Coordinates of N, CA and C in Angstrom, one line a residue:
M1 N 24.2 -11.2 -7.7 CA 23.5 -10.2 -8.1 C 24.2 -9.1 -7.4
D2 N 24.3 -7.8 -8.2 CA 24.9 -6.5 -7.7 C 23.9 -6.1 -6.4
R3 N 24.5 -4.9 -5.5 CA 23.7 -4.2 -4.8 C 23.5 -3.0 -5.1
A4 N 22.3 -2.5 -4.7 CA 22.1 -0.9 -4.8 C 22.7 -0.3 -3.9
R5 N 23.2 0.9 -4.2 CA 23.6 2.0 -2.9 C 22.3 2.5 -2.1
P6 N 22.3 2.4 -0.7 CA 21.0 3.0 0.1 C 20.6 4.5 -0.8
E7 N 21.4 5.1 -1.1 CA 20.9 6.5 -1.6 C 20.2 6.6 -2.9
D8 N 20.2 5.5 -3.7 CA 19.3 5.0 -5.0 C 18.2 4.3 -4.5
W9 N 18.1 3.6 -3.6 CA 17.1 2.7 -2.7 C 15.4 3.5 -3.6
Y10 N 15.1 4.4 -3.2 CA 14.0 5.0 -3.3 C 13.9 6.0 -4.4
R11 N 12.8 6.0 -5.0 CA 12.6 7.1 -6.2 C 11.4 7.7 -5.6
L12 N 11.2 9.3 -6.0 CA 9.9 10.1 -5.8 C 9.6 10.7 -7.0
Q13 N 8.3 10.8 -7.2 CA 7.5 11.5 -8.6 C 6.4 12.4 -7.7
T14 N 6.5 13.5 -8.1 CA 5.5 14.4 -7.6 C 4.2 14.2 -8.6
K15 N 3.0 14.2 -8.0 CA 1.7 14.3 -8.5 C 0.8 15.2 -8.1
A16 N -0.2 15.5 -8.3 CA -1.1 16.8 -8.1 C -1.6 16.7 -6.6
D17 N -2.2 18.1 -6.5 CA -3.1 17.9 -5.2 C -2.0 17.5 -4.0
G18 N -1.0 17.9 -4.1 CA 0.2 17.6 -2.8 C 0.4 16.4 -2.6
V19 N 0.5 15.3 -3.4 CA 0.8 13.9 -3.5 C 1.8 13.6 -4.0
T20 N 3.0 12.9 -3.4 CA 4.3 12.1 -4.0 C 4.4 11.0 -3.5
L21 N 4.5 10.3 -5.1 CA 4.9 8.7 -5.2 C 6.4 8.5 -4.7
I22 N 6.2 7.2 -3.8 CA 7.5 7.1 -3.3 C 7.7 5.3 -3.8
D23 N 8.4 5.0 -4.4 CA 8.5 3.5 -4.6 C 10.2 3.3 -4.7
E24 N 10.4 1.8 -4.8 CA 11.6 1.0 -5.0 C 12.1 0.4 -6.2
P25 N 12.9 1.3 -7.1 CA 12.7 1.1 -8.5 C 13.4 -0.5 -8.8
F26 N 14.3 -0.9 -7.7 CA 15.2 -2.0 -7.7 C 14.2 -3.6 -7.8
I27 N 13.1 -3.1 -7.2 CA 12.2 -4.2 -7.0 C 11.4 -4.4 -8.1
Q28 N 11.3 -5.5 -8.7 CA 10.3 -5.6 -10.0 C 8.9 -5.4 -9.9
P29 N 8.4 -4.9 -10.7 CA 7.0 -4.3 -10.8 C 5.9 -4.9 -10.4
F30 N 5.8 -6.2 -10.4 CA 4.7 -6.9 -9.7 C 4.9 -6.7 -8.3
Y31 N 6.0 -6.8 -7.6 CA 6.2 -6.9 -6.3 C 6.3 -5.3 -5.5
R32 N 6.6 -4.3 -6.7 CA 7.0 -3.1 -6.0 C 5.8 -2.4 -5.5
C33 N 5.8 -1.9 -4.2 CA 4.4 -1.3 -3.5 C 4.7 0.4 -4.0
N34 N 3.7 0.8 -4.0 CA 3.6 2.2 -4.2 C 3.2 2.7 -2.8
M35 N 4.2 3.7 -2.4 CA 4.0 4.7 -1.1 C 3.5 5.8 -1.4
W36 N 2.4 6.0 -0.7 CA 1.6 7.7 -1.1 C 1.8 8.7 0.2
H37 N 2.8 9.6 -0.1 CA 2.7 10.7 0.6 C 2.0 11.9 0.4
I38 N 1.3 12.4 1.3 CA 0.2 13.4 1.1 C 0.4 14.7 2.0
R39 N 0.7 15.5 1.6 CA 1.1 17.0 2.5 C -0.2 17.2 2.8
G40 N -0.2 17.8 4.3 CA -1.3 18.4 5.0 C -1.2 19.6 5.7
R41 N -2.0 20.2 6.1 CA -1.9 21.6 7.1 C -1.1 21.5 8.2
D42 N -1.6 20.3 8.9 CA -1.1 20.2 10.6 C -0.1 19.0 10.5
R43 N -0.4 18.1 9.5 CA 0.7 16.8 9.4 C 0.4 16.2 8.2
D44 N 1.2 15.4 8.0 CA 1.3 14.3 6.4 C 0.6 13.1 6.7
L45 N 0.4 12.5 5.7 CA -0.2 11.0 5.4 C 0.7 10.4 4.7
L46 N 1.2 9.2 5.1 CA 1.9 8.2 4.1 C 1.1 6.9 4.2
V47 N 0.6 6.4 3.0 CA -0.1 5.3 2.6 C 1.0 4.1 2.3
D48 N 1.2 3.2 3.6 CA 2.3 2.1 3.1 C 3.5 2.5 2.8
S49 N 4.5 1.6 3.4 CA 5.7 2.0 3.7 C 7.0 1.1 3.0
G50 N 6.4 0.3 2.0 CA 7.5 -0.5 1.5 C 7.9 -1.7 2.1
M51 N 9.0 -2.4 1.7 CA 9.5 -3.5 2.1 C 10.1 -3.4 3.3
G52 N 11.0 -2.3 3.4 CA 11.6 -1.9 4.8 C 13.2 -2.3 4.8
V53 N 13.3 -2.6 3.5 CA 14.8 -3.2 3.5 C 16.0 -1.6 3.3
V54 N 15.4 -0.4 3.3 CA 16.4 0.8 3.4 C 15.5 1.4 4.3
S55 N 15.9 2.2 5.2 CA 15.2 3.2 6.2 C 14.6 4.1 5.2
L56 N 13.2 4.6 5.3 CA 12.4 5.8 4.9 C 13.0 6.9 5.3
R57 N 13.0 6.9 6.8 CA 13.3 8.3 7.2 C 15.2 8.6 7.4
D58 N 15.8 7.6 7.0 CA 17.2 7.9 6.6 C 17.3 8.3 5.3
W59 N 16.5 8.0 4.4 CA 17.1 8.3 2.9 C 16.0 8.7 2.3
V60 N 15.0 9.2 2.9 CA 13.5 10.1 2.1 C 13.3 11.4 3.4
P61 N 13.8 12.5 3.2 CA 13.7 13.5 4.2 C 12.2 13.9 4.1
L62 N 11.5 13.7 2.9 CA 10.2 14.0 2.9 C 9.4 13.9 4.0
V63 N 9.6 12.4 4.5 CA 8.8 11.8 5.5 C 9.1 12.3 6.9
T64 N 10.2 13.3 7.2 CA 10.6 13.8 8.3 C 10.4 15.3 8.4
E65 N 10.0 15.8 7.4 CA 9.7 17.4 7.4 C 8.8 17.7 8.6
R66 N 7.3 17.0 8.6 CA 6.1 17.3 9.3 C 5.8 16.0 10.2
A67 N 4.9 16.3 11.2 CA 4.5 15.1 11.9 C 3.7 14.4 10.8
L68 N 3.7 13.2 10.9 CA 3.4 12.3 10.1 C 2.7 11.2 10.4
T69 N 1.3 10.6 9.9 CA 0.6 9.6 10.2 C 0.9 8.4 9.1
A70 N 1.2 7.4 9.6 CA 1.7 6.2 8.6 C 0.3 5.4 8.6
V71 N -0.3 5.1 7.8 CA -1.6 4.1 7.3 C -1.2 3.0 6.5
A72 N -1.6 1.8 7.3 CA -1.3 0.6 6.4 C -2.8 0.0 5.7
S73 N -2.7 0.1 4.3 CA -3.5 -0.2 3.3 C -3.9 -1.8 3.8
H74 N -3.0 -2.6 4.3 CA -3.1 -4.0 4.6 C -1.8 -4.2 5.1
T75 N -1.6 -5.4 5.5 CA -0.2 -5.8 6.0 C 0.6 -7.0 5.4
H76 N 0.8 -6.7 4.2 CA 1.5 -7.8 3.4 C 3.0 -6.9 3.5
F77 N 4.0 -8.0 3.3 CA 5.0 -7.3 3.6 C 6.0 -6.1 2.6
D78 N 5.4 -6.0 1.7 CA 5.6 -5.0 0.6 C 5.2 -3.8 1.1
H79 N 4.0 -3.6 2.0 CA 3.3 -2.4 2.5 C 3.7 -2.0 3.8
I80 N 4.4 -2.5 4.8 CA 4.3 -2.1 6.0 C 6.1 -2.1 6.5
G81 N 6.8 -2.5 5.8 CA 8.2 -2.6 5.8 C 9.3 -1.7 6.9
C82 N 8.7 -0.3 6.7 CA 8.8 0.8 7.5 C 8.1 1.5 8.6
H83 N 6.6 0.8 8.7 CA 6.0 1.3 9.2 C 6.4 1.6 10.9
H84 N 7.6 0.8 11.3 CA 8.0 0.9 12.7 C 9.2 2.0 12.9
E85 N 9.2 2.6 11.7 CA 10.0 4.0 11.9 C 8.9 4.9 12.3
F86 N 7.8 4.9 12.4 CA 6.8 6.2 12.5 C 6.0 6.3 13.9
E87 N 6.0 7.0 14.6 CA 5.3 7.0 15.9 C 3.9 7.0 15.7
D88 N 3.4 7.6 14.6 CA 1.8 7.6 14.6 C 1.6 6.5 13.2
R89 N 1.0 5.4 14.1 CA 0.7 4.0 13.0 C -0.8 3.7 13.2
C90 N -1.5 3.7 11.8 CA -2.7 3.3 11.6 C -3.1 1.9 10.9
V91 N -4.1 1.0 11.3 CA -4.0 -0.1 10.3 C -5.8 -0.6 10.6
H92 N -6.4 -1.2 10.0 CA -7.8 -1.9 10.5 C -7.6 -2.7 11.2
H93 N -8.7 -2.6 12.3 CA -8.5 -3.5 13.4 C -8.6 -5.0 13.1
A94 N -8.8 -5.3 11.8 CA -8.6 -6.8 11.7 C -7.4 -7.4 11.0
E95 N -6.5 -6.4 11.0 CA -5.0 -7.0 10.8 C -4.0 -6.2 11.7
A96 N -4.5 -5.7 12.8 CA -3.9 -5.1 14.1 C -2.8 -6.0 14.8
D97 N -3.3 -7.5 14.7 CA -2.3 -8.5 15.5 C -1.1 -8.6 14.3
L98 N -1.5 -8.5 12.7 CA -0.4 -8.8 12.1 C 0.8 -7.8 12.0
L99 N 0.3 -6.6 12.2 CA 1.3 -5.4 12.1 C 2.0 -5.5 13.4
A100 N 1.3 -5.8 14.5 CA 2.1 -6.0 15.8 C 2.9 -7.2 16.0
N101 N 2.6 -8.0 15.2 CA 3.4 -9.4 15.4 C 3.5 -10.1 14.0
P102 N 4.4 -9.4 13.2 CA 4.4 -10.1 11.9 C 5.3 -11.4 12.0
T103 N 4.7 -12.0 10.9 CA 5.6 -13.5 10.7 C 5.7 -13.5 9.2
R104 N 6.9 -13.9 8.8 CA 7.2 -14.3 7.4 C 6.2 -14.9 6.5
E105 N 5.4 -15.9 7.1 CA 4.3 -16.6 6.7 C 3.0 -15.6 6.7
A106 N 2.7 -15.0 7.7 CA 1.4 -13.7 7.9 C 1.6 -13.0 7.0
T107 N 2.8 -12.7 6.7 CA 2.9 -11.3 5.6 C 3.2 -11.5 4.2
L108 N 3.2 -12.7 4.1 CA 3.4 -13.4 2.4 C 4.9 -13.3 2.2
A109 N 5.8 -12.7 3.2 CA 7.3 -12.7 2.7 C 7.7 -14.1 2.4
D110 N 7.3 -15.2 3.2 CA 7.2 -16.6 2.9 C 6.1 -17.2 2.0
P111 N 6.0 -17.0 0.9 CA 7.2 -17.5 -0.1 C 7.7 -16.6 -1.2
Y112 N 7.0 -15.5 -1.4 CA 7.5 -14.2 -2.1 C 8.8 -13.8 -2.3
V113 N 9.5 -13.5 -1.0 CA 10.6 -12.8 -0.8 C 11.7 -13.7 -1.0
T114 N 12.3 -13.7 -2.4 CA 13.5 -14.1 -2.6 C 14.5 -13.4 -3.6
D115 N 15.5 -13.6 -3.8 CA 16.5 -12.4 -4.7 C 15.7 -12.4 -6.2
D116 N 14.8 -13.5 -6.5 CA 14.3 -13.2 -7.7 C 13.5 -12.0 -7.9
I117 N 12.9 -11.2 -6.8 CA 12.0 -10.3 -7.1 C 12.5 -9.0 -7.2
F118 N 14.1 -9.0 -7.1 CA 15.0 -7.7 -7.5 C 15.9 -7.7 -8.4
D119 N 16.0 -6.5 -9.0 CA 16.8 -6.1 -10.6 C 18.3 -5.9 -9.5
L120 N 18.2 -5.2 -8.5 CA 19.5 -5.0 -7.8 C 19.2 -5.2 -6.2
L121 N 19.9 -6.3 -5.6 CA 20.0 -6.4 -4.0 C 19.9 -5.1 -3.2
P122 N 18.9 -5.3 -2.2 CA 19.4 -4.0 -1.4 C 20.4 -3.9 -0.7
P123 N 21.0 -3.0 -0.3 CA 22.3 -3.0 0.3 C 22.7 -3.9 1.5
A124 N 23.9 -4.4 1.4 CA 24.1 -5.3 2.6 C 23.9 -4.6 4.2
P125 N 23.5 -5.5 5.0 CA 23.8 -6.7 5.3 C 22.5 -7.7 4.8
Y126 N 21.5 -7.0 3.9 CA 20.2 -7.7 3.3 C 20.5 -9.2 3.1
Q127 N 19.7 -10.3 3.5 CA 19.6 -11.8 3.1 C 18.2 -11.8 2.8
S128 N 17.7 -12.4 1.6 CA 16.2 -12.7 1.4 C 16.0 -13.6 2.3
A129 N 16.9 -14.7 2.5 CA 16.3 -15.9 3.4 C 15.9 -15.5 4.8
T130 N 16.6 -14.3 5.3 CA 16.3 -13.9 6.6 C 15.6 -12.7 6.7
Y131 N 15.2 -12.2 5.7 CA 14.2 -11.2 5.9 C 13.0 -11.3 6.8
Q132 N 12.3 -10.1 7.3 CA 11.5 -10.1 8.2 C 11.1 -8.8 8.8
V133 N 9.9 -8.8 8.7 CA 9.1 -7.3 8.8 C 8.9 -7.2 10.3
K134 N 9.7 -5.7 10.8 CA 9.6 -5.6 12.3 C 8.1 -5.1 13.0
S135 N 8.3 -5.4 14.1 CA 7.1 -5.4 14.7 C 6.6 -3.7 14.7
A136 N 5.2 -3.3 14.6 CA 4.9 -2.1 14.6 C 3.6 -1.6 15.1
P137 N 3.2 -2.0 16.5 CA 2.0 -1.9 17.1 C 1.3 -0.7 16.7
A138 N -0.1 -0.7 16.2 CA -0.8 0.4 15.8 C -1.1 1.4 17.0
T139 N -1.0 2.7 16.8 CA -1.3 3.6 17.9 C -2.8 3.9 17.4
R140 N -3.5 3.9 16.6 CA -4.8 3.6 16.3 C -5.5 2.6 15.3
L141 N -6.4 2.2 15.7 CA -7.1 0.9 14.9 C -8.3 1.6 14.2
L142 N -8.3 1.3 13.0 CA -9.2 2.0 11.8 C -10.4 1.2 11.7
A143 N -11.6 1.6 11.3 CA -12.8 1.0 10.9 C -13.4 1.6 10.0
D144 N -14.5 1.0 9.0 CA -15.0 1.6 8.0 C -15.7 2.7 8.6
G145 N -15.6 4.1 7.9 CA -16.4 5.1 8.1 C -15.4 6.2 9.1
D146 N -14.2 5.6 9.6 CA -13.4 6.7 10.1 C -12.7 7.7 9.3
V147 N -12.5 8.5 9.7 CA -11.8 9.6 9.4 C -10.1 10.1 9.8
V148 N -9.1 10.1 8.7 CA -8.1 10.3 8.8 C -7.9 12.0 8.4
D149 N -7.7 12.9 9.6 CA -7.7 14.3 9.2 C -6.3 15.0 9.3
L150 N -6.1 15.7 8.3 CA -4.6 16.3 8.2 C -4.8 18.1 8.6
G151 N -6.3 18.1 8.8 CA -6.2 19.7 9.1 C -7.3 20.5 8.4
D152 N -6.4 20.4 7.0 CA -7.4 20.9 5.8 C -7.9 19.6 4.9
R153 N -7.4 18.5 5.1 CA -7.7 17.6 4.4 C -8.1 16.5 5.2
T154 N -9.3 15.7 4.6 CA -9.9 14.5 5.3 C -10.0 13.6 4.4
F155 N -9.8 12.2 5.1 CA -9.8 10.9 3.9 C -10.4 10.1 4.8
E156 N -11.5 9.5 4.3 CA -12.7 8.6 4.6 C -11.9 7.1 4.5
V157 N -12.1 6.4 5.6 CA -11.8 5.1 5.4 C -12.7 4.1 4.8
I158 N -12.4 3.3 3.8 CA -13.2 2.6 3.3 C -12.8 1.1 3.5
H159 N -13.6 0.3 4.4 CA -12.9 -1.1 4.5 C -13.4 -2.1 3.2
T160 N -12.1 -2.5 2.7 CA -12.0 -3.4 1.7 C -11.7 -4.5 1.6
P161 N -12.4 -5.5 2.3 CA -11.9 -6.8 2.5 C -11.8 -7.6 1.3
G162 N -11.1 -8.7 1.2 CA -11.0 -9.5 -0.1 C -9.8 -10.1 -0.3
H163 N -9.0 -9.1 -0.6 CA -7.7 -9.5 -0.8 C -6.9 -9.6 0.7
S164 N -7.0 -8.8 1.5 CA -6.9 -9.4 3.0 C -8.3 -9.0 4.0
P165 N -8.1 -9.7 5.2 CA -9.3 -9.1 5.8 C -9.4 -7.7 6.3
G166 N -8.2 -7.3 6.6 CA -8.3 -5.5 6.9 C -7.9 -4.7 5.7
G167 N -7.9 -5.0 4.5 CA -7.7 -4.1 3.3 C -8.5 -2.9 3.7
I168 N -7.8 -1.8 3.5 CA -8.7 -0.4 3.4 C -8.3 0.4 1.9
A169 N -8.9 1.3 1.6 CA -8.9 2.4 1.0 C -9.2 3.6 1.4
L170 N -8.6 4.7 1.1 CA -8.8 6.0 1.5 C -9.4 7.0 0.5
W171 N -10.5 7.6 0.8 CA -11.1 8.3 -0.2 C -11.1 9.7 0.5
E172 N -10.5 10.6 -0.7 CA -10.7 12.4 -0.3 C -11.7 12.8 -1.5
A173 N -12.8 13.3 -0.7 CA -14.2 13.7 -1.5 C -13.6 14.6 -2.3
A174 N -13.0 15.5 -1.4 CA -12.9 16.8 -1.9 C -12.0 17.1 -3.4
T175 N -10.9 16.1 -3.3 CA -10.7 16.0 -4.7 C -10.7 14.8 -5.7
A176 N -11.9 14.0 -5.1 CA -12.4 12.7 -5.7 C -11.1 11.9 -6.0
T177 N -10.3 11.6 -5.1 CA -9.1 10.7 -5.1 C -9.2 9.8 -4.1
L178 N -8.9 8.6 -4.7 CA -8.8 7.1 -4.3 C -7.6 6.7 -4.0
F179 N -7.0 6.3 -2.8 CA -6.1 5.7 -2.5 C -6.3 4.2 -2.2
S180 N -6.2 3.2 -2.9 CA -7.2 1.9 -3.0 C -6.4 0.8 -2.5
G181 N -5.3 1.1 -2.3 CA -4.6 -0.3 -1.4 C -4.1 -1.4 -3.0
D182 N -4.3 -2.6 -2.3 CA -4.3 -3.8 -3.2 C -5.8 -4.4 -3.4
I183 N -6.6 -3.7 -3.2 CA -7.9 -4.4 -3.8 C -8.3 -4.1 -5.1
V184 N -7.9 -3.0 -5.6 CA -7.8 -2.8 -7.1 C -6.8 -1.8 -7.5
Y185 N -6.1 -2.0 -8.7 CA -4.9 -1.3 -8.9 C -5.0 -1.8 -10.9
D186 N -4.2 -1.2 -11.6 CA -4.1 -1.6 -13.0 C -3.0 -2.3 -13.2
G187 N -3.2 -3.5 -13.0 CA -2.5 -4.8 -13.0 C -3.0 -6.0 -12.7
P188 N -2.3 -7.1 -12.5 CA -2.8 -8.4 -12.2 C -3.2 -8.5 -10.6
L189 N -4.6 -8.7 -10.3 CA -5.0 -8.6 -8.8 C -4.9 -9.9 -8.4
I190 N -4.4 -9.8 -7.0 CA -4.3 -11.1 -6.4 C -5.3 -11.5 -5.3
E191 N -6.3 -12.4 -5.8 CA -7.2 -13.1 -5.1 C -7.1 -14.5 -4.3
D192 N -6.2 -14.9 -4.2 CA -5.6 -16.1 -3.5 C -4.8 -16.2 -2.6
T193 N -4.6 -15.1 -1.7 CA -3.7 -15.3 -0.6 C -4.4 -16.6 0.4
Y194 N -3.7 -16.6 1.5 CA -4.4 -17.4 2.4 C -4.9 -16.9 3.3
H195 N -5.6 -15.3 3.2 CA -6.7 -15.1 3.9 C -7.5 -14.1 3.0
S196 N -7.4 -14.2 1.7 CA -8.3 -13.9 0.9 C -9.6 -14.5 0.7
D197 N -11.0 -13.4 0.4 CA -12.2 -14.0 0.6 C -13.1 -13.8 -0.9
A198 N -13.4 -14.6 -1.6 CA -14.0 -14.2 -3.1 C -15.0 -13.3 -2.6
A199 N -16.0 -13.7 -1.9 CA -17.4 -12.9 -1.6 C -17.0 -11.6 -0.9
D200 N -16.2 -11.7 0.0 CA -15.6 -10.1 0.4 C -15.1 -9.6 -1.1
Y201 N -14.4 -9.7 -1.8 CA -13.8 -9.0 -2.8 C -14.8 -8.6 -3.6
Y202 N -16.0 -9.4 -3.8 CA -16.9 -9.0 -4.9 C -17.6 -7.9 -4.3
R203 N -17.9 -8.0 -3.2 CA -18.5 -6.9 -2.2 C -18.0 -5.7 -2.6
S204 N -16.4 -5.6 -2.1 CA -15.8 -4.6 -2.1 C -15.6 -3.8 -3.3
M205 N -15.5 -4.7 -4.4 CA -15.5 -4.3 -5.8 C -16.8 -3.5 -6.1
V206 N -17.6 -4.0 -5.9 CA -19.2 -3.5 -5.9 C -19.3 -2.0 -5.6
R207 N -18.9 -2.2 -4.6 CA -18.8 -0.6 -3.5 C -18.1 0.4 -4.1
L208 N -16.6 0.0 -4.8 CA -16.2 1.3 -5.2 C -15.9 1.5 -6.5
Y209 N -17.1 0.6 -7.4 CA -17.3 0.8 -8.4 C -18.1 2.2 -8.5
D210 N -19.0 2.5 -7.7 CA -19.9 3.4 -7.4 C -19.3 4.9 -7.1
L211 N -18.0 5.0 -6.7 CA -17.3 6.1 -6.3 C -17.3 7.1 -7.2
P212 N -17.4 8.1 -7.1 CA -17.4 9.2 -8.3 C -15.7 9.8 -8.6
V213 N -14.9 8.9 -8.9 CA -13.5 9.1 -8.7 C -13.1 9.8 -9.9
R214 N -12.0 10.6 -9.6 CA -11.0 11.1 -10.5 C -9.8 10.8 -10.9
V215 N -9.5 10.3 -9.9 CA -7.9 9.6 -9.8 C -7.6 8.7 -9.0
V216 N -6.9 7.5 -9.1 CA -6.9 6.3 -8.2 C -5.3 6.1 -8.2
H217 N -5.0 6.1 -6.8 CA -3.7 6.0 -6.9 C -3.6 4.8 -6.0
G218 N -3.2 3.4 -6.7 CA -3.3 2.3 -6.0 C -2.0 1.7 -5.4
G219 N -2.1 0.3 -4.9 CA -0.8 -0.2 -4.4 C 0.3 -0.6 -5.1
H220 N 0.2 -0.6 -6.5 CA 1.0 -1.3 -7.3 C 0.7 -0.5 -8.9
F221 N 1.4 -0.7 -9.6 CA 1.5 0.1 -10.9 C 0.9 1.5 -11.2
P222 N 0.9 2.2 -12.3 CA 0.6 3.4 -12.4 C -1.0 3.7 -12.1
S223 N -1.0 5.2 -11.7 CA -2.3 5.6 -11.3 C -3.2 5.8 -12.9
Y224 N -4.4 5.8 -12.3 CA -5.3 6.5 -13.5 C -6.4 6.7 -13.1
D225 N -7.2 7.2 -14.1 CA -8.9 8.0 -13.9 C -9.8 7.1 -13.8
G226 N -10.7 8.1 -13.8 CA -12.2 7.5 -13.4 C -12.6 6.6 -14.3
A227 N -12.4 6.7 -15.5 CA -13.1 6.0 -16.6 C -12.6 4.7 -16.5
R228 N -11.1 4.6 -16.3 CA -10.0 3.6 -16.4 C -10.5 2.8 -14.9
H229 N -11.1 3.3 -13.9 CA -11.4 2.8 -12.8 C -12.7 2.0 -13.1
K230 N -13.5 2.3 -13.7 CA -14.9 2.0 -13.8 C -14.5 0.5 -14.5
A231 N -13.9 0.6 -16.0 CA -13.5 -0.2 -16.8 C -12.7 -1.5 -16.1
I232 N -11.8 -1.5 -15.0 CA -10.9 -2.4 -14.4 C -12.1 -3.0 -13.4
I233 N -13.2 -2.5 -12.9 CA -13.8 -3.1 -11.9 C -14.8 -3.7 -12.9
R234 N -15.7 -3.1 -13.6 CA -16.4 -3.7 -14.4 C -16.3 -4.9 -15.0
A235 N -15.0 -5.0 -15.9 CA -14.3 -6.5 -16.2 C -14.4 -7.4 -15.1
W236 N -13.9 -6.8 -13.9 CA -13.7 -7.8 -12.9 C -14.7 -8.7 -12.6
L237 N -15.8 -7.5 -12.3 CA -17.2 -8.1 -12.0 C -18.0 -8.9 -12.9
D238 N -17.5 -8.8 -14.2 CA -18.3 -9.6 -15.1 C -17.6 -11.0 -15.1
N239 N -16.3 -11.0 -14.7 CA -15.5 -12.1 -14.6 C -15.6 -13.2 -13.4
H240 N -16.4 -12.3 -12.5 CA -16.5 -12.9 -11.0 C -18.1 -12.8 -10.6
E241 N -19.0 -13.1 -11.7 CA -20.5 -13.1 -11.3 C -21.0 -14.2 -10.3
T242 N -20.1 -15.4 -10.0 CA -20.7 -16.3 -9.2 C -20.2 -15.8 -7.6
H243 N -19.7 -14.9 -7.6 CA -19.1 -14.6 -6.4 C -20.2 -13.7 -5.6
Q244 N -21.1 -13.4 -6.5 CA -22.1 -12.1 -5.7 C -22.9 -12.9 -4.8

């Protein structure tokens, strides 16, 4: 398989409300993480950081323009690969050890990271067999109800266990925007990882259903509106009533 050039690895799409989607177009959609850059007055916010196979700081100038807080929605390989590149790193306390001590198994790189997840391989010397997320110990541990403050914008931490123990979503009430991580998005949801929990997943979905969202920016696949948000969760809940 051919390799991509580093300058082509990332793709940026400008959204409303000072939000930019950063993704890795040569990773197949199911495995392709959405990284969300949010502009604030005093500092910027980055929700998730991709696989880490190409440096974000070297090839996406947007993430170095201002002081930046990098938040991990959870600690699977496709979401924390470049967290080590940032000085201000946040994660829910339930997954702090995974961010500091990532292994192939704990981050799900094993079994998912193979050449088959790419349409073009990352630049040399990348090898799927030796891919490893780098340690990025958190500088701040998050809990439900905490606030990430950018000066003129605030994001409430919503603990959303189920997909993983320390999964979080970020809620900006002022714009009715939810950054949902991997607990809910408009695509196949993953409920069977080694640390998933069915009862927690159900409770998290019930909680998110009632949020008065205008737009949801998920961990994978395209963003969607409030009506679609309720439809996705309602269908999921109806199919999982035994877990309530």
